[in-house]
XYZ file of C-alpha atoms in Angstrom:
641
model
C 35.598 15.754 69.096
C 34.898 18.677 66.519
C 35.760 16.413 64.036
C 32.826 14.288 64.372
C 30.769 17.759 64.050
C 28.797 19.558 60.717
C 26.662 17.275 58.934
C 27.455 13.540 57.826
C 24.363 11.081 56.583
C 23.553 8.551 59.595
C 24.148 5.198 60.272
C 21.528 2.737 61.617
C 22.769 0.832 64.658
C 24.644 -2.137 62.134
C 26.619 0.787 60.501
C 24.531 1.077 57.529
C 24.190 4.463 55.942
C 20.520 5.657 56.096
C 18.386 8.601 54.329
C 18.920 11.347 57.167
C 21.923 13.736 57.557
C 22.629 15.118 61.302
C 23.681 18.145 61.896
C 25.550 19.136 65.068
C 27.025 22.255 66.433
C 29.171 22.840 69.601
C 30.107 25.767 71.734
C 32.178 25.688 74.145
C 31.544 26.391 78.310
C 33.772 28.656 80.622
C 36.307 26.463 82.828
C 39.686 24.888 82.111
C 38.073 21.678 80.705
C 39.597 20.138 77.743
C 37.067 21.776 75.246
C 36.798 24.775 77.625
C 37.791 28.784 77.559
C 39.038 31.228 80.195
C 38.490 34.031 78.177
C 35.664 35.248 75.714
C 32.076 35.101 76.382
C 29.201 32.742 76.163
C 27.614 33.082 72.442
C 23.861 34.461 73.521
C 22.391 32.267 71.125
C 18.174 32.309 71.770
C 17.592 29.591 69.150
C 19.950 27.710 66.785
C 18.493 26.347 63.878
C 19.428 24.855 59.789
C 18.045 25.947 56.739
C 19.016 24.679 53.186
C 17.805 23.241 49.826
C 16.696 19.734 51.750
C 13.984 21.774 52.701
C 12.759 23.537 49.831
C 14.460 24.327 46.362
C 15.309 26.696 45.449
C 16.117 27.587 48.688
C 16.581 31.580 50.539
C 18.000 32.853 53.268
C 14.854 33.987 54.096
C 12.667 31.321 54.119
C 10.488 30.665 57.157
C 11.043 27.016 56.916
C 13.519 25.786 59.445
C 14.879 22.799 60.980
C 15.141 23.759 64.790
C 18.393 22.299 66.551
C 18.282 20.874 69.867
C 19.740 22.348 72.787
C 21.566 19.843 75.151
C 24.894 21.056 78.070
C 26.957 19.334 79.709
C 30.128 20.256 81.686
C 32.151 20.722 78.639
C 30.099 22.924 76.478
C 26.260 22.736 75.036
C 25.682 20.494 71.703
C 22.934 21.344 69.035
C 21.906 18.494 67.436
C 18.890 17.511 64.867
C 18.410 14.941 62.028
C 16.755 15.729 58.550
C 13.534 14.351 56.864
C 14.448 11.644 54.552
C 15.837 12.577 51.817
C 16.394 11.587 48.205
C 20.581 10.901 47.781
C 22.388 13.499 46.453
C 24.166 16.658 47.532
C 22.687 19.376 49.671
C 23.893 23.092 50.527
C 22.382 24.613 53.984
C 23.298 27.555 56.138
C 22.979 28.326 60.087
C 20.225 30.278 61.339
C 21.032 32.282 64.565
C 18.404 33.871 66.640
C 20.185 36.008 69.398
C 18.485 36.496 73.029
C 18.390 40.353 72.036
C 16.431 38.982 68.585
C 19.097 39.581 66.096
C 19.351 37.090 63.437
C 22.688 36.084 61.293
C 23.140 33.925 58.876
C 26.329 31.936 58.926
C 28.380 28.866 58.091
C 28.785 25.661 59.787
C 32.569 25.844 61.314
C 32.794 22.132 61.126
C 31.445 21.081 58.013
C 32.778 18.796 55.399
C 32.093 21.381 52.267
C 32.447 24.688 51.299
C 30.043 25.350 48.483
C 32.171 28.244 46.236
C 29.291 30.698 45.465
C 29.323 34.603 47.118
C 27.098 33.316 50.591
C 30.036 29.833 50.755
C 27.251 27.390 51.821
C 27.618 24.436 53.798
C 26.317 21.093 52.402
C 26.446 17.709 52.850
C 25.960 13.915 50.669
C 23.303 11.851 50.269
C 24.224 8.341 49.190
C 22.207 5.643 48.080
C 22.851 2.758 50.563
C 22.507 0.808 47.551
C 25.180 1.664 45.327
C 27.795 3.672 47.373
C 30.660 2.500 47.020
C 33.144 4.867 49.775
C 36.515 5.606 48.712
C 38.807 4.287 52.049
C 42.193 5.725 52.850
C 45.367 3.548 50.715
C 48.455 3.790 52.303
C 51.833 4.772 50.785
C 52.960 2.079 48.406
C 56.446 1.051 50.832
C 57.761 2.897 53.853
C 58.211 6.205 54.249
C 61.139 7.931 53.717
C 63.753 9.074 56.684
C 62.840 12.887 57.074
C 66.477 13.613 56.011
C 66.380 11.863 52.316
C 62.674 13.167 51.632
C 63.025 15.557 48.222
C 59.927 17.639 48.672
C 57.903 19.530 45.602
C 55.630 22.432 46.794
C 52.672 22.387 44.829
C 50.229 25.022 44.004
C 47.481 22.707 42.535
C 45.513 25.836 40.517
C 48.870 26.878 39.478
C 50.558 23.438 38.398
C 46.902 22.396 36.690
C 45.823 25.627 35.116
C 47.786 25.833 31.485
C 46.324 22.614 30.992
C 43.442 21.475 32.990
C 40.886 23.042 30.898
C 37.219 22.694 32.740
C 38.489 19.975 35.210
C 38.793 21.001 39.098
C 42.491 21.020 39.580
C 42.064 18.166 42.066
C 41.048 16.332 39.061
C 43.167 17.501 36.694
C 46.176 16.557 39.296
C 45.411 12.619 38.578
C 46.097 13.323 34.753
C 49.238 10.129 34.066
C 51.345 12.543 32.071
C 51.870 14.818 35.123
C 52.351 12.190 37.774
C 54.741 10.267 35.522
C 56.995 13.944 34.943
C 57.251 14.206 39.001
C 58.654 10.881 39.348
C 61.115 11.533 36.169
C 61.889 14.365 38.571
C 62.730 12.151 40.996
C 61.161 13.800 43.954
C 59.536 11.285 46.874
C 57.126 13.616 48.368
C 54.785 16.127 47.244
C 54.000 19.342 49.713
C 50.370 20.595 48.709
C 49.924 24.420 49.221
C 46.762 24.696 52.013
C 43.928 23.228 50.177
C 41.229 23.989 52.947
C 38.445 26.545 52.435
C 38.941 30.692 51.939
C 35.794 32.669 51.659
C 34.377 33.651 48.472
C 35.327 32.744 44.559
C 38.623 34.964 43.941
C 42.287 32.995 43.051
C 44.125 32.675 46.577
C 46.993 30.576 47.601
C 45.157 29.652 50.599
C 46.517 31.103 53.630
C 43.689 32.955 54.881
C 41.065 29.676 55.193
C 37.980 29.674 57.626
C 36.585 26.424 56.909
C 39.142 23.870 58.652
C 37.072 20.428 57.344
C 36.730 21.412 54.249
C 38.558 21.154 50.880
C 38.373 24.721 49.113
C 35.750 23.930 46.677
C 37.584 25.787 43.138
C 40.125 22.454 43.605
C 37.205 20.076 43.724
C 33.830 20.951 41.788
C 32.322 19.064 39.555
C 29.296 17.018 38.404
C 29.656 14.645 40.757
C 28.645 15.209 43.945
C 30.415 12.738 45.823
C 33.816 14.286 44.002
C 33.200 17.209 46.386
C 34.072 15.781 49.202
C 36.073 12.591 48.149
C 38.247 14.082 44.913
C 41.171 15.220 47.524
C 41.085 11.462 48.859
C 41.661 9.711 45.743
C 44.329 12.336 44.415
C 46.169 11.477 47.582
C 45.323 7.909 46.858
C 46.776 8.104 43.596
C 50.252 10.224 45.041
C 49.974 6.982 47.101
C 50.349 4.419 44.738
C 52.888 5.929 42.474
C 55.411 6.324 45.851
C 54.722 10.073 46.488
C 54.268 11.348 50.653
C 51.747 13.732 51.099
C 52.911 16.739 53.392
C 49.486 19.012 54.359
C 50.606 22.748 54.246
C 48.432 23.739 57.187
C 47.677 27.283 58.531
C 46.419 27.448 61.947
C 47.828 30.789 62.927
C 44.705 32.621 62.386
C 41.237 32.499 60.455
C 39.938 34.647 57.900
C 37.059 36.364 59.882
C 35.705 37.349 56.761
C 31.980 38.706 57.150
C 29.127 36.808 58.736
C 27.892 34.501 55.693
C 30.915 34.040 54.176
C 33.622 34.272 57.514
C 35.047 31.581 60.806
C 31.648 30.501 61.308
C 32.758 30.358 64.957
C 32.894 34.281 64.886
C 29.860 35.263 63.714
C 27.900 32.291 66.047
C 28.386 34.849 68.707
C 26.606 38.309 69.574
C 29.694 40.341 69.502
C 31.750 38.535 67.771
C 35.358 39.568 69.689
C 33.660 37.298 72.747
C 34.225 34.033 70.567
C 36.773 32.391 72.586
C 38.853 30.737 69.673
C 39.633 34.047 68.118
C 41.899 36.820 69.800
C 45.565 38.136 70.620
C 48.120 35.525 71.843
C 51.071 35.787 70.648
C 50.325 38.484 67.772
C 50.960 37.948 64.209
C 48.711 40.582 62.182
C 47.245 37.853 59.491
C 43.707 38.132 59.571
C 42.140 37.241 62.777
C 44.697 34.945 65.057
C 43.416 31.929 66.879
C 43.442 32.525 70.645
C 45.664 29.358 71.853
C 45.150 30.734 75.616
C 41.893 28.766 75.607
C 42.013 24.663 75.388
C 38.597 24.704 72.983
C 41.191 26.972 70.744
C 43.862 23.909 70.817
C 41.556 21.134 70.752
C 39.960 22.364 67.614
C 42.981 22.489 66.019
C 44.543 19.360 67.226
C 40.889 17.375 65.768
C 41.477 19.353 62.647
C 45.162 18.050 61.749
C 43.934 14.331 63.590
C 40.846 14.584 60.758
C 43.522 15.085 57.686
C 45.827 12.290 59.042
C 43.085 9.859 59.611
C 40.299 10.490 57.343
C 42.751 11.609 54.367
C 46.241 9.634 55.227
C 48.431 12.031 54.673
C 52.242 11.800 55.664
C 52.909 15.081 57.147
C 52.029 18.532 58.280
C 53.853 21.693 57.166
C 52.627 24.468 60.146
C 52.749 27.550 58.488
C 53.842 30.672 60.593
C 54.546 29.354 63.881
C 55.770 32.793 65.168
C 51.824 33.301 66.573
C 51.890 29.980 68.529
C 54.921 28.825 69.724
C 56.084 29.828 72.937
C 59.272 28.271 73.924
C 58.655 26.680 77.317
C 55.474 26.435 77.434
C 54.230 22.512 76.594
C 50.504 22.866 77.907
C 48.970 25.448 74.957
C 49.812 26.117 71.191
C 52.672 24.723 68.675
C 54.538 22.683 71.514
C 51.305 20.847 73.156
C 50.231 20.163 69.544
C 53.249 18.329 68.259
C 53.197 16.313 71.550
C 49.757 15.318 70.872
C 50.042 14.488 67.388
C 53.025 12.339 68.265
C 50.658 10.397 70.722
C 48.262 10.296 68.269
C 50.411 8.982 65.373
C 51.943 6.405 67.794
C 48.818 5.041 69.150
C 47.451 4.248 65.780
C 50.985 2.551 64.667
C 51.540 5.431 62.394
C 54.387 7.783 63.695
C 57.544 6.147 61.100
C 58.784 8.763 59.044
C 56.018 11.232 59.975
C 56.934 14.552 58.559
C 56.814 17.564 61.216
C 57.928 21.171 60.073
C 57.547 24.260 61.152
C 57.765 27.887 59.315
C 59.744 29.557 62.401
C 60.785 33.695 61.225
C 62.242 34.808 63.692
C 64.484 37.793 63.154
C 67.682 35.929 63.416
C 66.520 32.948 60.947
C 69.157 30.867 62.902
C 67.232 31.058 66.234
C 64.503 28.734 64.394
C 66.951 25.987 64.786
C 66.140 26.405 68.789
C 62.983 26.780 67.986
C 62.244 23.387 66.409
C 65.002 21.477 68.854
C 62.309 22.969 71.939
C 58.950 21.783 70.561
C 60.453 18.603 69.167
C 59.349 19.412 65.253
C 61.281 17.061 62.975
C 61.862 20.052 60.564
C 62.196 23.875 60.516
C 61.978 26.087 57.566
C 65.914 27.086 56.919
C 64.862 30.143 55.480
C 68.238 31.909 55.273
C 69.114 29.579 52.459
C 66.386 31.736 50.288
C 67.738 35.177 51.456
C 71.259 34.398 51.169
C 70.667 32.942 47.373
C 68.126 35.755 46.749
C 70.895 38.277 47.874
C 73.673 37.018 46.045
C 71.961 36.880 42.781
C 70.934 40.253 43.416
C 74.414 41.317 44.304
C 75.776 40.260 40.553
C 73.583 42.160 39.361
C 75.762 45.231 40.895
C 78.514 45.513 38.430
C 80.860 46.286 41.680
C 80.122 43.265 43.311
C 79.963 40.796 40.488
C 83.146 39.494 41.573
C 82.418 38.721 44.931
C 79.091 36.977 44.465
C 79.188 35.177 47.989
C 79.908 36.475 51.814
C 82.228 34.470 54.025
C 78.998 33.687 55.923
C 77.945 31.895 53.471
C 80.152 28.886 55.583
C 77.546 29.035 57.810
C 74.090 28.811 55.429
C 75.737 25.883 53.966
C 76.394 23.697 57.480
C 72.754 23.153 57.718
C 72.831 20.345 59.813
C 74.654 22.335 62.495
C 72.944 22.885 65.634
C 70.045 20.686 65.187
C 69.232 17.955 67.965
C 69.604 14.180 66.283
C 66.482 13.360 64.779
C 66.147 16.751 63.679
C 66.799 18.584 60.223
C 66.040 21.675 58.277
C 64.041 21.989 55.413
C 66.407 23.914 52.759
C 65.141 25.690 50.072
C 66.665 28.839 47.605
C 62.661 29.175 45.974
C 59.038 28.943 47.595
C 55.809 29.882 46.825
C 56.182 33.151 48.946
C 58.734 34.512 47.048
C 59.746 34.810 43.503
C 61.675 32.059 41.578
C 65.341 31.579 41.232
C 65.714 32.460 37.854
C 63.907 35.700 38.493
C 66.265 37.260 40.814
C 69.034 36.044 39.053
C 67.489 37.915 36.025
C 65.709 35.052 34.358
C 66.823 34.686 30.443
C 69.475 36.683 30.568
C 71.338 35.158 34.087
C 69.550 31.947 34.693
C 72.380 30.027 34.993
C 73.795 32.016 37.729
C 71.336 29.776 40.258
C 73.329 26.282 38.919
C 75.515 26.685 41.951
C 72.927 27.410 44.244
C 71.292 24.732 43.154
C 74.103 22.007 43.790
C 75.065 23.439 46.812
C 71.151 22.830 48.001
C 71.308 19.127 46.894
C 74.641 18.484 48.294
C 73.701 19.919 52.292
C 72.266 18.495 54.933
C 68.502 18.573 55.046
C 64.634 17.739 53.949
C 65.143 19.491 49.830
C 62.208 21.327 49.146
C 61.941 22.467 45.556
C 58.901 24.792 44.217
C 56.528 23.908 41.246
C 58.621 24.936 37.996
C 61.646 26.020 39.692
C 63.107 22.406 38.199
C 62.945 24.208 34.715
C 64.059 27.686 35.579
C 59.752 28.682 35.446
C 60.716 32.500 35.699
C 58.155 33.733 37.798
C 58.093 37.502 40.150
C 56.486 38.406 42.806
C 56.349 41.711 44.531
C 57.983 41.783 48.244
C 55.314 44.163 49.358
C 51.716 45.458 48.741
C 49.047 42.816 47.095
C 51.292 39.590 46.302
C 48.785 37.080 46.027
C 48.683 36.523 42.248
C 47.923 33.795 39.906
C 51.498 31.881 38.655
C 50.507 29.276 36.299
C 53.234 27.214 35.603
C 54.613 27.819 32.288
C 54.507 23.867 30.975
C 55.812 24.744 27.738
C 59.020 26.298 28.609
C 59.924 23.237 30.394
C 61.236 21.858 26.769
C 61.107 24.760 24.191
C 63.982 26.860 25.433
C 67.409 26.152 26.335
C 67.121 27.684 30.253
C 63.904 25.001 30.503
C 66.202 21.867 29.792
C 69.311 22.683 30.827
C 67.874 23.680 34.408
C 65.574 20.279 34.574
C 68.706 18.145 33.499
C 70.832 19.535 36.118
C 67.839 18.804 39.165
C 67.329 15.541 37.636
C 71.187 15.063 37.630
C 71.119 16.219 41.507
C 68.214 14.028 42.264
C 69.920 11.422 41.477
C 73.131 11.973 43.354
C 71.518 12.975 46.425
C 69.502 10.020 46.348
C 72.354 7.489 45.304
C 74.896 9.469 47.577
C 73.876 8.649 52.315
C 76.925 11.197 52.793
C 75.151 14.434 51.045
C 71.938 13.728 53.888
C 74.235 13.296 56.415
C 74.835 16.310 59.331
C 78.007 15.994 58.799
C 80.237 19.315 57.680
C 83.735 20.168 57.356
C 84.723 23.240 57.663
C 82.647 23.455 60.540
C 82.688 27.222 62.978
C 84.103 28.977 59.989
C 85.370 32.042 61.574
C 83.661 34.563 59.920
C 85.325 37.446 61.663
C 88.898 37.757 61.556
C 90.163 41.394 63.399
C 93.645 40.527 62.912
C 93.234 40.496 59.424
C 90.938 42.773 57.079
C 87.562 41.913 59.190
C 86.301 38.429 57.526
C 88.299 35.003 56.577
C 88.190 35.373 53.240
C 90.791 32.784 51.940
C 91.394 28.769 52.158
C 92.047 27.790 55.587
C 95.141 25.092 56.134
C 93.450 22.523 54.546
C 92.624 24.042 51.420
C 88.350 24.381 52.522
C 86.278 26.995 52.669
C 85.814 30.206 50.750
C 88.393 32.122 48.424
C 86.470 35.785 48.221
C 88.093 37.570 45.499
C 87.132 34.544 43.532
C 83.547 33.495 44.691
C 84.994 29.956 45.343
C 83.838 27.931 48.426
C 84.584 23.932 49.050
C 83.721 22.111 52.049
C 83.371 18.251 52.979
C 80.969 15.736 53.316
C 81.558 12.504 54.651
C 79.525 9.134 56.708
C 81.449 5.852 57.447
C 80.755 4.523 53.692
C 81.701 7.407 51.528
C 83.678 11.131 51.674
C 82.502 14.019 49.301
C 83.997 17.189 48.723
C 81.885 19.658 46.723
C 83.522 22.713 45.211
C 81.397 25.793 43.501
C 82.319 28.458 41.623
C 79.832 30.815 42.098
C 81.444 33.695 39.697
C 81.588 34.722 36.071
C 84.861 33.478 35.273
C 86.425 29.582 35.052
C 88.675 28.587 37.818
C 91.639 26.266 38.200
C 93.107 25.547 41.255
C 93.906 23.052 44.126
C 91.147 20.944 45.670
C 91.744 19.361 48.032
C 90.580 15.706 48.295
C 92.150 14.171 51.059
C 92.169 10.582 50.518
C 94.296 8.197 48.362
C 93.039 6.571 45.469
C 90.173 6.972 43.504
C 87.817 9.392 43.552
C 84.920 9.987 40.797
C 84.135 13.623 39.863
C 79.899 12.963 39.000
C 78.830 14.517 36.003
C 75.954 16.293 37.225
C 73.937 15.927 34.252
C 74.760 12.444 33.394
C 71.309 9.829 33.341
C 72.648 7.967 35.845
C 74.207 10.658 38.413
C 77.137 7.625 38.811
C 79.668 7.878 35.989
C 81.653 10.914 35.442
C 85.401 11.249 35.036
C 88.041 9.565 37.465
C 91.104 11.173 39.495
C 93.756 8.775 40.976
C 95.002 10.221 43.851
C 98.316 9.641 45.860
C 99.975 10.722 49.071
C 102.163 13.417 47.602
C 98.895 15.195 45.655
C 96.326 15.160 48.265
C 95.275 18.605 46.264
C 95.109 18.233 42.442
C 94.957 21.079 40.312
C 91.081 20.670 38.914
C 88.865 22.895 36.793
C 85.497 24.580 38.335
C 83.666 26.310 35.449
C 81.837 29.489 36.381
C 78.501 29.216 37.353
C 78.974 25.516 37.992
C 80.269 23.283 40.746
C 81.694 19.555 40.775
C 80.785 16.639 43.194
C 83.865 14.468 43.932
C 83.054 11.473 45.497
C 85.179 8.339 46.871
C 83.725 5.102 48.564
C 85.572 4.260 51.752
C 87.186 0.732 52.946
């Protein structure tokens, strides 16, 4: 229902567009009613009325001419409604007028509209088209069938970041759509693109978009420009576009909390009411401390969001929705409020309109023990959780050789455990793995960028060779060295540094070897299967010295004083065994392969990820002695009979 509020130009009763725009506001009644609250207050709203440059231009805040909604109830809530004057086509900005019953008088934002107009007050506004020449841009489906969730490659993309060394005066919507930038992606070899939240913050200043308060609308720095229709259709055709060269379009959304934000330029919803704290879809539930958390207790609080993310699959076709920090609505056990009753009803959604195949769900679970997110997702029935650990166990070791007494043991014998990803996860189910994301800083930086980039190669094959949905960050395919503070104001500009991608040696060496793993991952079923060998690694040995820090029988696992660790993948077509060397010094020792005959040892960085040298091996040399360069790591691969 709130998806079909704000203001849209009317239709005429054969569906033709007319000259009049209607705008229409709802607030929500006390009771347990599907749009209903059970806690909060009712608004105490005297008179509820527009005013905006369809009026009068220029236009003020303070004009006396206004457009007077009407009042109507019913048993969910009460509806404000009124149409325009005709009007001339083009693109109008407005603002709510609020007259309280004690005679204050705020002006605010329209919490469902369609445009978020980028200037200090972040006016509504609307379109205008001529019925005569409008031509409306309609949703394209993916060119072919989505992907399984488990062989998606995902790229998390800033867009002001990835556009802004070379987008010039275009809106980096625009500037997204640009052929040379589309074609590098699928060079990459990545299958779906992950688009940092692109709905509206409050005022003009650089954000990465998790504090939004418009929930219809596209942030307006990613879409202005002379045309008005671009502002509301430009995120349409660059999905379009994504479309039609094969890309899936995951929607990072934030639905945590609102950025409250003050009256004018703030969640419209929270300034519509006297004292604000009353509005029902704002308040504690279950805590989080960003900004101002949505209050999932109530079912207008649930229903709004659930017709936000139904408006972005629908009206925009995406392909999935990336929830970002679940912690504040997900209660285990509960299936009738927050995270859980919103994945169910998406799911019904999706099916009903013959659109649920290959559907990406993830969540951004934190708990304390990252591990526990694995529950988490199995519980709510989320395709996908975050496997964060695989950041802060990369992060850590490249930190670690940094500390000259710990250079030669750059890996824990828990490390066993990051790597079984698939492990625990309900069929259907995987994580999304990662060692770099936008809320963190890059690879290459904690591994000292210039001067130790290539200690993240064998993090790097180790992600592409575990189970999971890949998700690699804008630039972190070239080594883009970028930092970012873990506390105080982090929310800076990156742009991605384009021309380091090919004028130094870190740039090309690191995109050949993701290219190179592309490839194999995508060529390779058994690397996305759940399948792991060694699998309950015992990381905790008291007999011993404390941890298992050597080869178990059958030559897997981790050798410590060496930072070397091989383990097994396998399906019914193919077995892989993947051995890294995650130290500063060559190794040469047995590896064990396990079946006769012959096995190819891929050349990462070969064009076609296929060819690569060949080992023939026999019954009495199961183990053959093999080189692992340091730094590196070797995929050995055999087809089965």
């Amino acid at each position: 229902m709130f998806e079909t509020l704000g203001a849209c130009q009317r239709k005429d009763q054969n569906g033709q567009l007319i000259d009049r725009a209607r705008f229409k506001v709802f607030f929500p009644s006390f009771g347990d009613g599907e749009y209903q609250y059970k806690w909060g207050s009712p608004p105490g709203i005297d008179e509820l009325a527009v005013i905006g440059d369809f009026q009068t231009s220029p236009w003020s805040q303070k004009q006396s001419d206004l457009l007077i909604l009407a009042k109507t109830s019913n048993t969910q809530g009460t509806l404000y409604t009124n149409d325009t004057p005709p009007l001339q086509s083009g693109f109008y900005e407005y603002k709510l007028r609020v007259k309280f019953t004690d005679g204050t008088i705020r002006i605010v934002g329209d919490p469902c509209t369609r445009y978020n107009g980028g200037s200090s007050d972040d006016n509504s506004g609307f379109v205008i088209d001529d019925p005569a020449t409008y031509q409306p841009v309609t949703v394209e489906k993916l060119n072919g069938p989505r992907v399984p969730i488990q062989d998606l490659i995902i790229y998390e993309l800033m867009l002001d970041d990835f556009t802004a060394q070379y987008r010039g005066a275009m809106p980096p919507v625009e500037a997204m759509i640009i052929p040379e930038r589309l074609q590098e992606l699928k060079e990459l070899g990545v299958n779906a693109i992950e688009l940092m939240p692109w709905t509206a913050w409050p005022g003009e200043a650089f954000s990465w978009g998790y504090d939004p308060f418009l929930f219809f609308a596209v942030e307006h720095r990613y879409v202005t420009g002379s045309d008005p229709r671009i502002k509301l259709d430009a995120l349409l055709l660059l999905i379009n576009e994504l479309h039609r060269e094969g890309f899936q379009v995951i929607m990072d959304g934030v639905f945590n909390h609102t950025q409250q934000g003050w009256k004018a330029s703030g969640f419209p919803y929270y300034w519509l009411y006297r004292h604000p704290p009353d509005c029902p879809f704002v308040g504690p539930y279950l805590g989080g401390g960003f900004f101002q958390d949505f209050d999932f207790e109530n079912r207008c609080t649930n229903h709004f969001i659930l017709d936000v993310c139904k408006y972005w699959i629908d009206s925009f076709g995406i392909d999935g929705i990336r929830f970002d920090y679940t912690m504040g609505y997900l209660e285990v056990g509960r299936e009738d409020r927050g995270l859980g009753w919103l994945i169910s009803e998406i799911r019904k959604h999706l099916i009903l309109n013959h659109n649920s195949d290959g559907f990406y769900i993830g969540i951004e679970h934190l708990p304390d023990n990252r591990y526990d997110a694995i529950d988490a997702c199995n519980k709510v029935k989320s395709g996908s959780c975050w496997y964060d650990r695989f950041y802060w166990d990369s992060r850590d070791a490249l930190y670690c050789k940094r500390d000259s007494e710990r250079q030669n043991n750059p890996v824990e014998p828990e490390v066993l455990r990051l790597l079984d990803t698939g492990r625990d996860f309900e069929l259907g189910r995987v994580p999304t793995t990662y060692i770099e994301n936008h809320d963190h800083s890059a690879a290459a930086s904690n591994a000292e960028g210039q001067m130790h980039w290539y200690r993240t190669q064998p993090w790097a094959i180790a992600l592409f060779t575990c189970a999971g949905a890949v998700l690699i960050h804008n630039g972190q395919e070239f080594g883009d060295d970028q930092y970012i503070p873990e506390e105080g104001d982090r929310v800076k500009s990156r742009p991605v540094q384009w021309d380091e991608k090919q004028n130094t040696h870190q740039g090309q060496a690191t995109l050949a070897l993701y290219q190179g793993l592309i490839r194999i991952r995508r060529a390779h079923p058994a690397l996305r299967s759940l399948e792991f060998y060694p699998r309950d690694w015992k990381g905790y040995d008291v007999s011993k010295h404390g941890y298992q820090r050597t080869f178990n029988q059958s030559g897997f696992g981790l050798e410590y004083e060496r930072g070397i660790v091989i383990y097994h993948r396998w399906n019914t077509v193919e077995a892989i065994t993947v051995a890294l060397n995650f130290s500063d010094q060559d190794w040469e020792g047995p590896v064990p392969l396990g079946h006769t005959g012959d096995w190819t040892d891929l050349q990462i960085i070969d064009g076609d990820g296929q060819s690569g040298r060949h080992i023939s091996v026999n019954s009495s040399d199961l183990r053959p002695q093999l080189k692992i360069e340091a730094n590196w790591g070797h995929i050995f691969v055999k087809a089965l009979a």
